[in-house]
Amino acid sequence: MSRPKPLSGFPEFLPAGRIVEQAVLDSLRSTFELHGFASVETRAVETMESLTRKGEITKEVYVVRRLHAAEGEASDDLGLHFDLTVPFARYVLETSGHLAFPFRRYQIQKVWRGERPQEGRYREFVQADIDIVGEGSLAEHHDVEVALVMLEALEGLRALGVPPVTIHVNNRKLAEGFYRGLGVDDHLAVLQRVDKLDKIGPDAVRGLLVDELGMAPESADKCLALATITSADASFVDAVRALGVRNDLLDEGLEALASVVRAAAKVAPGRVVADLKIARGLDYYTGTVYETELEGYAKLGSICSGGRYDSLATDGKTTYPGVGISVGVTRILGVLIGRGKLVASRSVPTCVLVAVDSEDTRDAAMAVASRLRSRGIATEVAPKADKYGRQIRYAERRGIPFVWFGEGSVKDIRSGDQSDADPDTWTPPASDLRPTVSAG
Amino acid sequence: MSRPKPLSGFPEFLPAGRIVEQAVLDSLRSTFELHGFASVETRAVETMESLTRKGEITKEVYVVRRLHAAEGEASDDLGLHFDLTVPFARYVLETSGHLAFPFRRYQIQKVWRGERPQEGRYREFVQADIDIVGEGSLAEHHDVEVALVMLEALEGLRALGVPPVTIHVNNRKLAEGFYRGLGVDDHLAVLQRVDKLDKIGPDAVRGLLVDELGMAPESADKCLALATITSADASFVDAVRALGVRNDLLDEGLEALASVVRAAAKVAPGRVVADLKIARGLDYYTGTVYETELEGYAKLGSICSGGRYDSLATDGKTTYPGVGISVGVTRILGVLIGRGKLVASRSVPTCVLVAVDSEDTRDAAMAVASRLRSRGIATEVAPKADKYGRQIRYAERRGIPFVWFGEGSVKDIRSGDQSDADPDTWTPPASDLRPTVSAG
């Protein structure tokens, strides 16, 4: 076998990068659990029927079949999940009798999409989702809650060197009500065109609205004006009112969005902003929608998105409304690790290497290592009896900070300091106990 | 959408089961890292070329292709990995320039096999592997090390209620040398038949050896006698010698196995036994081989297997020998969780529910919750303002042990004890802080 090449779109980290990824995932998990979200892990495959109910998305699905499927065995009926929402909806329906609602879950798993790979866009990547799902109904304060929990989770990553984020919020009802107030019937057609604002600019969008949808130029201008409104407090309400459009659904949307922004501003001022151009394309959201910008990485697009869906799932009798938000972990880390912006202090968990000067003393070295490990200090024994100088170079190559000699002497190989030590009491500095992660 | 049915062979846990699984995976990870194993995570897919080099196993592979693959795009060239050894071998070749050898890695991931599902046999399941890989050569003491690290990892699970294990060890060279000493040319043919001992019994195996391979009855008896030898110390060497077969490779195998058993007996007496019937079927091992029995669950078969392979990977210039062992996490947990033998103390991470008596006090409740969380206490706020009695019942249903009222009163809803408390100082008993896992 010759040296294999990486598969485009299927990123894999070297051990040091994986340590960064583990630190990020551990931190996210810790925040989610502090807020009472329970972990759910679903199988990687769903039935194609379940995956293809969302129209457009089918083109991105990976189909799975057994290489030697038996005669008559249904093939091509399973696919890899492309997000964690569809599997979660299925899980809720399948297990609802065993769940207590509102059910709060987080889910950190890989998903697969057959997209064209580019920086920040992968065919296999990790998502971390939180959702709250009700049985029949779900209170609106959860729309604030999931945004704030995710903000706290992402803020928690700043200690590791991840840049700060801003969550942008809108409400589907607001835009729909506004368009209806302008006399538009097909509000989705308007939404889809306004959603192109960042890509093609306001003049082109105005052109589409007037030429393709036959909208009056002054109405098109109002749609564009709406999309430019943004505020970190409830002042956006007045800005919308000033456009002079009146509609009940618009009022409902304004009120809902204002309450989200007001509640968030109390806890995290300036970090959750109303942004009336946020549309979330063709997704299935029905109320609040979220997108998130990573400071300094606007070109990555939204690194964390979600929203409220009135019917995440329904079994005909009961409907389960939900609200959720999903962070694209690999999208962030692929770029930050790839560019050396997030680095681990070493590429191994090991804190201490116990030296072995001859194979006769390997048992004694193993005993020392065992005593260190019993107190939580990650330790390995030198793989080969060798001169101490070579063992120090071996530790250096792996980034192991301490080398232990004989029964009771330890050397910090960075400073060269060596001192007597007892394997039952010696403790490394807290910052050396485990690999740490920081901005590169 | 009507209520979906589970997919046979693709197990999913309810939230309480998932808490058990997380505790098991966290414990395994902790032990592996204490011994200096670095985490590696590989993509779920490998090229079919890489997956099908092992003959027989191809029948179990799941092929993956894009639903709407472009014209001319190669399809069916990717498959889901069926173990973590093949991907790791590929990873080592691909990244060898960045690794320090001997390279110690653990890998905890799902794998997929198109097998017929039954209890303990799944189509999607989690494996946890450790391997040590050298560049050019790898010292034999690592054969002892991986067995002892895995034993320690599995012993660590006993605190969670997992039954004890015994690791059975053999050495391929021992059996091959013995058969060659009997004048056998095709030692694999003998090995394959002796490997059926547990399934078809000694008489049937003797029949196969004599009838199919033309072996003399007394030689066949010696092969059977060899397979019955087992010992928790090096006394198996004398038992083999007593059979009167002489061969250099046999001597080499006896010495290697004796050194593994002797070294393991010093650290974990009686838990690593020489068992000369262990063959590991058609696998690619070249020296030490391991299988592991879970006490009380012999019918599950080996829950943890592995061995030494002289050439895990080679790029033509350099060969990478390795030794590794892999535990079938889902195989163990599917049975233990499914039968209620491992249970979580609750189905949510939440330790405290902060009651809300009217929506006007939700902000105050959120502030209390935030103060508790800042000290690591998982807390959620009641989803709905309601009478306290109903909120207690809500907590009961979710297994949340404590309900917080107003600014400073907390009730243990199991005992009914209620006392004044300060959200900045109150601490739950350590056993209530997180869900715990125990034997059911």
JSON list of C-alpha atoms in Angstrom, two decimals, chain A residues 1-7 10 12-15 18 22 26 29 33-45 47-48 50 52-53 58-59 61-68 73 76 78 80 90-91 93-104 106 109-110 112 114 123-124 139 141-142 148 152 266-267 314-316 347-350 359 362-363 366 373 376-380 382-384 394 397-398, chain B residues 1-7 10 12-15 18 22 26 29 33-45 47-48 50 52-53 58-59 61-68 73 76 78 80 90-91 93-104 106 109-110 112 114 123-124 139 141-142 148 152 266-267 314-316 347-350 359 362-363 366 373 376-380 382-384 394 397-398:
[
{"chain": "A", "resi": 1, "resn": "MET", "atom": "CA", "xyz": [0.00, 0.00, 0.00]},
{"chain": "A", "resi": 2, "resn": "SER", "atom": "CA", "xyz": [1.48, 3.33, -1.01]},
{"chain": "A", "resi": 3, "resn": "ARG", "atom": "CA", "xyz": [0.95, 6.44, 1.10]},
{"chain": "A", "resi": 4, "resn": "PRO", "atom": "CA", "xyz": [-2.77, 7.20, 0.97]},
{"chain": "A", "resi": 5, "resn": "LYS", "atom": "CA", "xyz": [-4.07, 10.70, 0.22]},
{"chain": "A", "resi": 6, "resn": "PRO", "atom": "CA", "xyz": [-6.67, 12.56, 2.28]},
{"chain": "A", "resi": 7, "resn": "LEU", "atom": "CA", "xyz": [-10.25, 12.45, 0.96]},
{"chain": "A", "resi": 10, "resn": "PHE", "atom": "CA", "xyz": [-13.51, 14.44, 5.05]},
{"chain": "A", "resi": 12, "resn": "GLU", "atom": "CA", "xyz": [-9.15, 14.43, 10.07]},
{"chain": "A", "resi": 13, "resn": "PHE", "atom": "CA", "xyz": [-7.06, 16.11, 12.72]},
{"chain": "A", "resi": 14, "resn": "LEU", "atom": "CA", "xyz": [-3.55, 15.22, 13.78]},
{"chain": "A", "resi": 15, "resn": "PRO", "atom": "CA", "xyz": [-3.37, 14.25, 17.49]},
{"chain": "A", "resi": 18, "resn": "ARG", "atom": "CA", "xyz": [-7.85, 16.32, 18.05]},
{"chain": "A", "resi": 22, "resn": "GLN", "atom": "CA", "xyz": [-11.90, 17.28, 22.43]},
{"chain": "A", "resi": 26, "resn": "ASP", "atom": "CA", "xyz": [-16.01, 18.77, 26.40]},
{"chain": "A", "resi": 29, "resn": "ARG", "atom": "CA", "xyz": [-21.12, 19.35, 26.66]},
{"chain": "A", "resi": 33, "resn": "GLU", "atom": "CA", "xyz": [-25.47, 19.65, 30.86]},
{"chain": "A", "resi": 34, "resn": "LEU", "atom": "CA", "xyz": [-25.27, 22.55, 33.36]},
{"chain": "A", "resi": 35, "resn": "HIS", "atom": "CA", "xyz": [-28.52, 23.73, 31.76]},
{"chain": "A", "resi": 36, "resn": "GLY", "atom": "CA", "xyz": [-30.19, 20.35, 32.12]},
{"chain": "A", "resi": 37, "resn": "PHE", "atom": "CA", "xyz": [-29.94, 19.19, 28.53]},
{"chain": "A", "resi": 38, "resn": "ALA", "atom": "CA", "xyz": [-29.74, 15.39, 28.30]},
{"chain": "A", "resi": 39, "resn": "SER", "atom": "CA", "xyz": [-27.51, 13.73, 25.73]},
{"chain": "A", "resi": 40, "resn": "VAL", "atom": "CA", "xyz": [-29.12, 11.84, 22.89]},
{"chain": "A", "resi": 41, "resn": "GLU", "atom": "CA", "xyz": [-27.21, 9.94, 20.27]},
{"chain": "A", "resi": 42, "resn": "THR", "atom": "CA", "xyz": [-29.09, 8.63, 17.26]},
{"chain": "A", "resi": 43, "resn": "ARG", "atom": "CA", "xyz": [-27.96, 6.09, 14.69]},
{"chain": "A", "resi": 44, "resn": "ALA", "atom": "CA", "xyz": [-26.06, 7.47, 11.68]},
{"chain": "A", "resi": 45, "resn": "VAL", "atom": "CA", "xyz": [-28.67, 6.24, 9.20]},
{"chain": "A", "resi": 47, "resn": "THR", "atom": "CA", "xyz": [-34.72, 5.77, 6.10]},
{"chain": "A", "resi": 48, "resn": "MET", "atom": "CA", "xyz": [-34.63, 7.61, 2.79]},
{"chain": "A", "resi": 50, "resn": "SER", "atom": "CA", "xyz": [-37.48, 10.26, 6.44]},
{"chain": "A", "resi": 52, "resn": "THR", "atom": "CA", "xyz": [-36.22, 13.14, 1.63]},
{"chain": "A", "resi": 53, "resn": "ARG", "atom": "CA", "xyz": [-39.31, 14.84, 3.01]},
{"chain": "A", "resi": 58, "resn": "THR", "atom": "CA", "xyz": [-32.14, 15.26, -1.16]},
{"chain": "A", "resi": 59, "resn": "LYS", "atom": "CA", "xyz": [-29.36, 16.11, -3.54]},
{"chain": "A", "resi": 61, "resn": "VAL", "atom": "CA", "xyz": [-27.75, 12.77, 0.88]},
{"chain": "A", "resi": 62, "resn": "TYR", "atom": "CA", "xyz": [-25.36, 9.82, 0.99]},
{"chain": "A", "resi": 63, "resn": "VAL", "atom": "CA", "xyz": [-27.20, 6.56, 0.34]},
{"chain": "A", "resi": 64, "resn": "VAL", "atom": "CA", "xyz": [-26.05, 3.45, 2.21]},
{"chain": "A", "resi": 65, "resn": "ARG", "atom": "CA", "xyz": [-26.50, -0.17, 1.17]},
{"chain": "A", "resi": 66, "resn": "ARG", "atom": "CA", "xyz": [-24.95, -3.52, 2.03]},
{"chain": "A", "resi": 67, "resn": "LEU", "atom": "CA", "xyz": [-22.28, -4.52, -0.49]},
{"chain": "A", "resi": 68, "resn": "HIS", "atom": "CA", "xyz": [-23.73, -8.01, -0.70]},
{"chain": "A", "resi": 73, "resn": "GLU", "atom": "CA", "xyz": [-33.47, -7.33, 0.22]},
{"chain": "A", "resi": 76, "resn": "ASP", "atom": "CA", "xyz": [-30.99, 2.05, -1.15]},
{"chain": "A", "resi": 78, "resn": "LEU", "atom": "CA", "xyz": [-31.11, 4.01, 4.11]},
{"chain": "A", "resi": 80, "resn": "LEU", "atom": "CA", "xyz": [-26.61, 8.96, 6.32]},
{"chain": "A", "resi": 90, "resn": "ARG", "atom": "CA", "xyz": [-37.88, 10.73, 14.49]},
{"chain": "A", "resi": 91, "resn": "TYR", "atom": "CA", "xyz": [-36.40, 9.82, 17.90]},
{"chain": "A", "resi": 93, "resn": "LEU", "atom": "CA", "xyz": [-41.86, 10.26, 17.84]},
{"chain": "A", "resi": 94, "resn": "GLU", "atom": "CA", "xyz": [-40.38, 6.81, 18.43]},
{"chain": "A", "resi": 95, "resn": "THR", "atom": "CA", "xyz": [-39.72, 7.26, 22.16]},
{"chain": "A", "resi": 96, "resn": "SER", "atom": "CA", "xyz": [-42.27, 9.91, 23.20]},
{"chain": "A", "resi": 97, "resn": "GLY", "atom": "CA", "xyz": [-43.89, 7.53, 25.67]},
{"chain": "A", "resi": 98, "resn": "HIS", "atom": "CA", "xyz": [-40.62, 7.43, 27.61]},
{"chain": "A", "resi": 99, "resn": "LEU", "atom": "CA", "xyz": [-39.77, 11.16, 27.54]},
{"chain": "A", "resi": 100, "resn": "ALA", "atom": "CA", "xyz": [-40.84, 13.93, 29.94]},
{"chain": "A", "resi": 101, "resn": "PHE", "atom": "CA", "xyz": [-41.86, 17.10, 28.06]},
{"chain": "A", "resi": 102, "resn": "PRO", "atom": "CA", "xyz": [-40.69, 19.75, 27.53]},
{"chain": "A", "resi": 103, "resn": "PHE", "atom": "CA", "xyz": [-37.77, 17.51, 26.60]},
{"chain": "A", "resi": 104, "resn": "ARG", "atom": "CA", "xyz": [-34.34, 19.16, 26.53]},
{"chain": "A", "resi": 106, "resn": "TYR", "atom": "CA", "xyz": [-28.19, 18.02, 23.23]},
{"chain": "A", "resi": 109, "resn": "GLN", "atom": "CA", "xyz": [-22.48, 13.87, 16.27]},
{"chain": "A", "resi": 110, "resn": "LYS", "atom": "CA", "xyz": [-21.09, 13.72, 12.80]},
{"chain": "A", "resi": 112, "resn": "TRP", "atom": "CA", "xyz": [-22.73, 13.86, 6.16]},
{"chain": "A", "resi": 114, "resn": "GLY", "atom": "CA", "xyz": [-22.48, 15.34, -0.50]},
{"chain": "A", "resi": 123, "resn": "ARG", "atom": "CA", "xyz": [-18.79, 16.26, 3.50]},
{"chain": "A", "resi": 124, "resn": "GLU", "atom": "CA", "xyz": [-18.39, 14.88, 7.02]},
{"chain": "A", "resi": 139, "resn": "ALA", "atom": "CA", "xyz": [-43.65, 28.40, 25.79]},
{"chain": "A", "resi": 141, "resn": "HIS", "atom": "CA", "xyz": [-39.39, 31.89, 26.72]},
{"chain": "A", "resi": 142, "resn": "HIS", "atom": "CA", "xyz": [-37.56, 28.82, 25.44]},
{"chain": "A", "resi": 148, "resn": "LEU", "atom": "CA", "xyz": [-28.65, 32.23, 25.75]},
{"chain": "A", "resi": 152, "resn": "GLU", "atom": "CA", "xyz": [-22.92, 30.80, 27.07]},
{"chain": "A", "resi": 266, "resn": "LYS", "atom": "CA", "xyz": [-30.44, 41.71, 30.36]},
{"chain": "A", "resi": 267, "resn": "VAL", "atom": "CA", "xyz": [-28.13, 38.70, 30.49]},
{"chain": "A", "resi": 314, "resn": "THR", "atom": "CA", "xyz": [-46.21, 14.85, 14.53]},
{"chain": "A", "resi": 315, "resn": "ASP", "atom": "CA", "xyz": [-47.65, 11.37, 14.72]},
{"chain": "A", "resi": 316, "resn": "GLY", "atom": "CA", "xyz": [-51.09, 12.47, 13.56]},
{"chain": "A", "resi": 347, "resn": "SER", "atom": "CA", "xyz": [0.05, 16.34, 21.23]},
{"chain": "A", "resi": 348, "resn": "VAL", "atom": "CA", "xyz": [-0.25, 13.66, 23.92]},
{"chain": "A", "resi": 349, "resn": "PRO", "atom": "CA", "xyz": [-2.14, 13.45, 27.22]},
{"chain": "A", "resi": 350, "resn": "THR", "atom": "CA", "xyz": [1.09, 12.32, 28.90]},
{"chain": "A", "resi": 359, "resn": "GLU", "atom": "CA", "xyz": [15.26, -3.49, 30.73]},
{"chain": "A", "resi": 362, "resn": "ARG", "atom": "CA", "xyz": [11.27, -1.74, 33.58]},
{"chain": "A", "resi": 363, "resn": "ASP", "atom": "CA", "xyz": [9.19, -3.33, 36.37]},
{"chain": "A", "resi": 366, "resn": "MET", "atom": "CA", "xyz": [6.07, 0.57, 35.73]},
{"chain": "A", "resi": 373, "resn": "ARG", "atom": "CA", "xyz": [-1.44, 7.50, 37.62]},
{"chain": "A", "resi": 376, "resn": "GLY", "atom": "CA", "xyz": [-4.52, 11.28, 38.08]},
{"chain": "A", "resi": 377, "resn": "ILE", "atom": "CA", "xyz": [-1.17, 12.10, 36.48]},
{"chain": "A", "resi": 378, "resn": "ALA", "atom": "CA", "xyz": [-1.00, 10.76, 32.92]},
{"chain": "A", "resi": 379, "resn": "THR", "atom": "CA", "xyz": [2.22, 8.79, 32.71]},
{"chain": "A", "resi": 380, "resn": "GLU", "atom": "CA", "xyz": [3.96, 6.49, 30.29]},
{"chain": "A", "resi": 382, "resn": "ALA", "atom": "CA", "xyz": [9.92, 4.83, 28.14]},
{"chain": "A", "resi": 383, "resn": "PRO", "atom": "CA", "xyz": [9.42, 2.32, 25.32]},
{"chain": "A", "resi": 384, "resn": "LYS", "atom": "CA", "xyz": [13.11, 1.44, 25.18]},
{"chain": "A", "resi": 394, "resn": "TYR", "atom": "CA", "xyz": [11.97, 11.31, 23.08]},
{"chain": "A", "resi": 397, "resn": "ARG", "atom": "CA", "xyz": [9.46, 15.18, 20.51]},
{"chain": "A", "resi": 398, "resn": "ARG", "atom": "CA", "xyz": [6.13, 14.24, 22.09]},
{"chain": "B", "resi": 1, "resn": "MET", "atom": "CA", "xyz": [-45.75, 10.77, 9.89]},
{"chain": "B", "resi": 2, "resn": "SER", "atom": "CA", "xyz": [-46.89, 7.81, 11.94]},
{"chain": "B", "resi": 3, "resn": "ARG", "atom": "CA", "xyz": [-44.86, 6.50, 14.86]},
{"chain": "B", "resi": 4, "resn": "PRO", "atom": "CA", "xyz": [-41.61, 5.16, 13.39]},
{"chain": "B", "resi": 5, "resn": "LYS", "atom": "CA", "xyz": [-40.24, 1.75, 14.35]},
{"chain": "B", "resi": 6, "resn": "PRO", "atom": "CA", "xyz": [-36.68, 1.05, 15.48]},
{"chain": "B", "resi": 7, "resn": "LEU", "atom": "CA", "xyz": [-34.31, -0.29, 12.80]},
{"chain": "B", "resi": 10, "resn": "PHE", "atom": "CA", "xyz": [-29.16, 0.00, 14.99]},
{"chain": "B", "resi": 12, "resn": "GLU", "atom": "CA", "xyz": [-30.41, 3.74, 20.32]},
{"chain": "B", "resi": 13, "resn": "PHE", "atom": "CA", "xyz": [-30.57, 4.36, 24.03]},
{"chain": "B", "resi": 14, "resn": "LEU", "atom": "CA", "xyz": [-33.19, 6.30, 25.92]},
{"chain": "B", "resi": 15, "resn": "PRO", "atom": "CA", "xyz": [-31.68, 9.28, 27.81]},
{"chain": "B", "resi": 18, "resn": "ARG", "atom": "CA", "xyz": [-27.22, 7.19, 27.18]},
{"chain": "B", "resi": 22, "resn": "GLN", "atom": "CA", "xyz": [-21.44, 8.29, 28.55]},
{"chain": "B", "resi": 26, "resn": "ASP", "atom": "CA", "xyz": [-15.70, 8.74, 29.93]},
{"chain": "B", "resi": 29, "resn": "ARG", "atom": "CA", "xyz": [-11.13, 7.54, 27.93]},
{"chain": "B", "resi": 33, "resn": "GLU", "atom": "CA", "xyz": [-5.29, 8.99, 28.64]},
{"chain": "B", "resi": 34, "resn": "LEU", "atom": "CA", "xyz": [-3.71, 8.23, 32.03]},
{"chain": "B", "resi": 35, "resn": "HIS", "atom": "CA", "xyz": [-1.53, 5.78, 30.13]},
{"chain": "B", "resi": 36, "resn": "GLY", "atom": "CA", "xyz": [-0.53, 8.36, 27.53]},
{"chain": "B", "resi": 37, "resn": "PHE", "atom": "CA", "xyz": [-2.73, 7.19, 24.67]},
{"chain": "B", "resi": 38, "resn": "ALA", "atom": "CA", "xyz": [-3.68, 10.08, 22.37]},
{"chain": "B", "resi": 39, "resn": "SER", "atom": "CA", "xyz": [-7.15, 10.27, 20.86]},
{"chain": "B", "resi": 40, "resn": "VAL", "atom": "CA", "xyz": [-7.53, 9.78, 17.13]},
{"chain": "B", "resi": 41, "resn": "GLU", "atom": "CA", "xyz": [-10.79, 10.08, 15.28]},
{"chain": "B", "resi": 42, "resn": "THR", "atom": "CA", "xyz": [-10.91, 9.01, 11.66]},
{"chain": "B", "resi": 43, "resn": "ARG", "atom": "CA", "xyz": [-13.60, 9.69, 9.07]},
{"chain": "B", "resi": 44, "resn": "ALA", "atom": "CA", "xyz": [-16.45, 7.17, 8.91]},
{"chain": "B", "resi": 45, "resn": "VAL", "atom": "CA", "xyz": [-15.66, 6.21, 5.32]},
{"chain": "B", "resi": 47, "resn": "THR", "atom": "CA", "xyz": [-12.12, 3.66, 0.08]},
{"chain": "B", "resi": 48, "resn": "MET", "atom": "CA", "xyz": [-13.53, 0.28, -0.90]},
{"chain": "B", "resi": 50, "resn": "SER", "atom": "CA", "xyz": [-8.82, -0.17, 1.59]},
{"chain": "B", "resi": 52, "resn": "THR", "atom": "CA", "xyz": [-11.77, -5.06, 0.85]},
{"chain": "B", "resi": 53, "resn": "ARG", "atom": "CA", "xyz": [-8.16, -6.11, 1.19]},
{"chain": "B", "resi": 58, "resn": "THR", "atom": "CA", "xyz": [-16.20, -7.64, 2.34]},
{"chain": "B", "resi": 59, "resn": "LYS", "atom": "CA", "xyz": [-19.61, -9.23, 2.70]},
{"chain": "B", "resi": 61, "resn": "VAL", "atom": "CA", "xyz": [-19.41, -3.67, 4.32]},
{"chain": "B", "resi": 62, "resn": "TYR", "atom": "CA", "xyz": [-21.90, -0.86, 3.82]},
{"chain": "B", "resi": 63, "resn": "VAL", "atom": "CA", "xyz": [-21.25, 0.98, 0.56]},
{"chain": "B", "resi": 64, "resn": "VAL", "atom": "CA", "xyz": [-21.86, 4.73, 0.50]},
{"chain": "B", "resi": 65, "resn": "ARG", "atom": "CA", "xyz": [-22.63, 6.89, -2.53]},
{"chain": "B", "resi": 66, "resn": "ARG", "atom": "CA", "xyz": [-24.12, 10.30, -3.23]},
{"chain": "B", "resi": 67, "resn": "LEU", "atom": "CA", "xyz": [-27.81, 10.08, -4.10]},
{"chain": "B", "resi": 68, "resn": "HIS", "atom": "CA", "xyz": [-27.31, 12.44, -7.02]},
{"chain": "B", "resi": 73, "resn": "GLU", "atom": "CA", "xyz": [-18.45, 10.68, -10.86]},
{"chain": "B", "resi": 76, "resn": "ASP", "atom": "CA", "xyz": [-19.57, 2.99, -4.92]},
{"chain": "B", "resi": 78, "resn": "LEU", "atom": "CA", "xyz": [-16.51, 4.51, -0.47]},
{"chain": "B", "resi": 80, "resn": "LEU", "atom": "CA", "xyz": [-18.36, 2.73, 6.10]},
{"chain": "B", "resi": 90, "resn": "ARG", "atom": "CA", "xyz": [-4.41, 4.12, 6.81]},
{"chain": "B", "resi": 91, "resn": "TYR", "atom": "CA", "xyz": [-4.15, 7.13, 9.18]},
{"chain": "B", "resi": 93, "resn": "LEU", "atom": "CA", "xyz": [0.54, 5.77, 6.69]},
{"chain": "B", "resi": 94, "resn": "GLU", "atom": "CA", "xyz": [-1.03, 9.10, 5.76]},
{"chain": "B", "resi": 95, "resn": "THR", "atom": "CA", "xyz": [0.34, 11.07, 8.73]},
{"chain": "B", "resi": 96, "resn": "SER", "atom": "CA", "xyz": [3.48, 9.13, 9.70]},
{"chain": "B", "resi": 97, "resn": "GLY", "atom": "CA", "xyz": [5.68, 12.18, 9.09]},
{"chain": "B", "resi": 98, "resn": "HIS", "atom": "CA", "xyz": [3.80, 13.99, 11.88]},
{"chain": "B", "resi": 99, "resn": "LEU", "atom": "CA", "xyz": [3.74, 11.17, 14.45]},
{"chain": "B", "resi": 100, "resn": "ALA", "atom": "CA", "xyz": [6.32, 10.22, 17.09]},
{"chain": "B", "resi": 101, "resn": "PHE", "atom": "CA", "xyz": [6.84, 6.44, 17.27]},
{"chain": "B", "resi": 102, "resn": "PRO", "atom": "CA", "xyz": [6.04, 4.26, 19.07]},
{"chain": "B", "resi": 103, "resn": "PHE", "atom": "CA", "xyz": [2.69, 5.98, 18.60]},
{"chain": "B", "resi": 104, "resn": "ARG", "atom": "CA", "xyz": [0.04, 5.24, 21.24]},
{"chain": "B", "resi": 106, "resn": "TYR", "atom": "CA", "xyz": [-7.03, 5.28, 21.48]},
{"chain": "B", "resi": 109, "resn": "GLN", "atom": "CA", "xyz": [-16.08, 5.46, 17.39]},
{"chain": "B", "resi": 110, "resn": "LYS", "atom": "CA", "xyz": [-19.01, 3.78, 15.76]},
{"chain": "B", "resi": 112, "resn": "TRP", "atom": "CA", "xyz": [-20.86, -0.54, 10.81]},
{"chain": "B", "resi": 114, "resn": "GLY", "atom": "CA", "xyz": [-24.11, -5.59, 7.56]},
{"chain": "B", "resi": 123, "resn": "ARG", "atom": "CA", "xyz": [-25.11, -3.29, 12.46]},
{"chain": "B", "resi": 124, "resn": "GLU", "atom": "CA", "xyz": [-23.96, -0.05, 14.10]},
{"chain": "B", "resi": 139, "resn": "ALA", "atom": "CA", "xyz": [9.26, -4.11, 21.63]},
{"chain": "B", "resi": 141, "resn": "HIS", "atom": "CA", "xyz": [6.73, -5.55, 26.39]},
{"chain": "B", "resi": 142, "resn": "HIS", "atom": "CA", "xyz": [3.97, -3.58, 24.65]},
{"chain": "B", "resi": 148, "resn": "LEU", "atom": "CA", "xyz": [-2.86, -4.47, 31.27]},
{"chain": "B", "resi": 152, "resn": "GLU", "atom": "CA", "xyz": [-7.36, -1.55, 34.07]},
{"chain": "B", "resi": 266, "resn": "LYS", "atom": "CA", "xyz": [2.62, -9.55, 38.93]},
{"chain": "B", "resi": 267, "resn": "VAL", "atom": "CA", "xyz": [0.19, -6.69, 38.37]},
{"chain": "B", "resi": 314, "resn": "THR", "atom": "CA", "xyz": [3.45, -0.60, 5.16]},
{"chain": "B", "resi": 315, "resn": "ASP", "atom": "CA", "xyz": [4.14, 2.00, 2.50]},
{"chain": "B", "resi": 316, "resn": "GLY", "atom": "CA", "xyz": [6.68, -0.17, 0.73]},
{"chain": "B", "resi": 347, "resn": "SER", "atom": "CA", "xyz": [-32.39, 10.45, 33.11]},
{"chain": "B", "resi": 348, "resn": "VAL", "atom": "CA", "xyz": [-31.27, 14.10, 33.09]},
{"chain": "B", "resi": 349, "resn": "PRO", "atom": "CA", "xyz": [-28.08, 15.87, 34.15]},
{"chain": "B", "resi": 350, "resn": "THR", "atom": "CA", "xyz": [-30.20, 18.33, 36.14]},
{"chain": "B", "resi": 359, "resn": "GLU", "atom": "CA", "xyz": [-44.14, 34.40, 34.93]},
{"chain": "B", "resi": 362, "resn": "ARG", "atom": "CA", "xyz": [-39.03, 33.97, 35.82]},
{"chain": "B", "resi": 363, "resn": "ASP", "atom": "CA", "xyz": [-36.16, 36.50, 35.64]},
{"chain": "B", "resi": 366, "resn": "MET", "atom": "CA", "xyz": [-33.14, 32.49, 36.00]},
{"chain": "B", "resi": 373, "resn": "ARG", "atom": "CA", "xyz": [-24.60, 26.81, 37.61]},
{"chain": "B", "resi": 376, "resn": "GLY", "atom": "CA", "xyz": [-21.07, 23.56, 38.62]},
{"chain": "B", "resi": 377, "resn": "ILE", "atom": "CA", "xyz": [-24.57, 22.59, 39.74]},
{"chain": "B", "resi": 378, "resn": "ALA", "atom": "CA", "xyz": [-26.71, 21.57, 36.76]},
{"chain": "B", "resi": 379, "resn": "THR", "atom": "CA", "xyz": [-29.90, 23.56, 37.04]},
{"chain": "B", "resi": 380, "resn": "GLU", "atom": "CA", "xyz": [-32.99, 24.24, 34.99]},
{"chain": "B", "resi": 382, "resn": "ALA", "atom": "CA", "xyz": [-39.41, 25.35, 35.59]},
{"chain": "B", "resi": 383, "resn": "PRO", "atom": "CA", "xyz": [-40.83, 25.55, 32.06]},
{"chain": "B", "resi": 384, "resn": "LYS", "atom": "CA", "xyz": [-44.21, 26.83, 33.26]},
{"chain": "B", "resi": 394, "resn": "TYR", "atom": "CA", "xyz": [-42.50, 17.63, 37.19]},
{"chain": "B", "resi": 397, "resn": "ARG", "atom": "CA", "xyz": [-40.95, 12.62, 36.63]},
{"chain": "B", "resi": 398, "resn": "ARG", "atom": "CA", "xyz": [-37.50, 13.71, 35.42]}
]
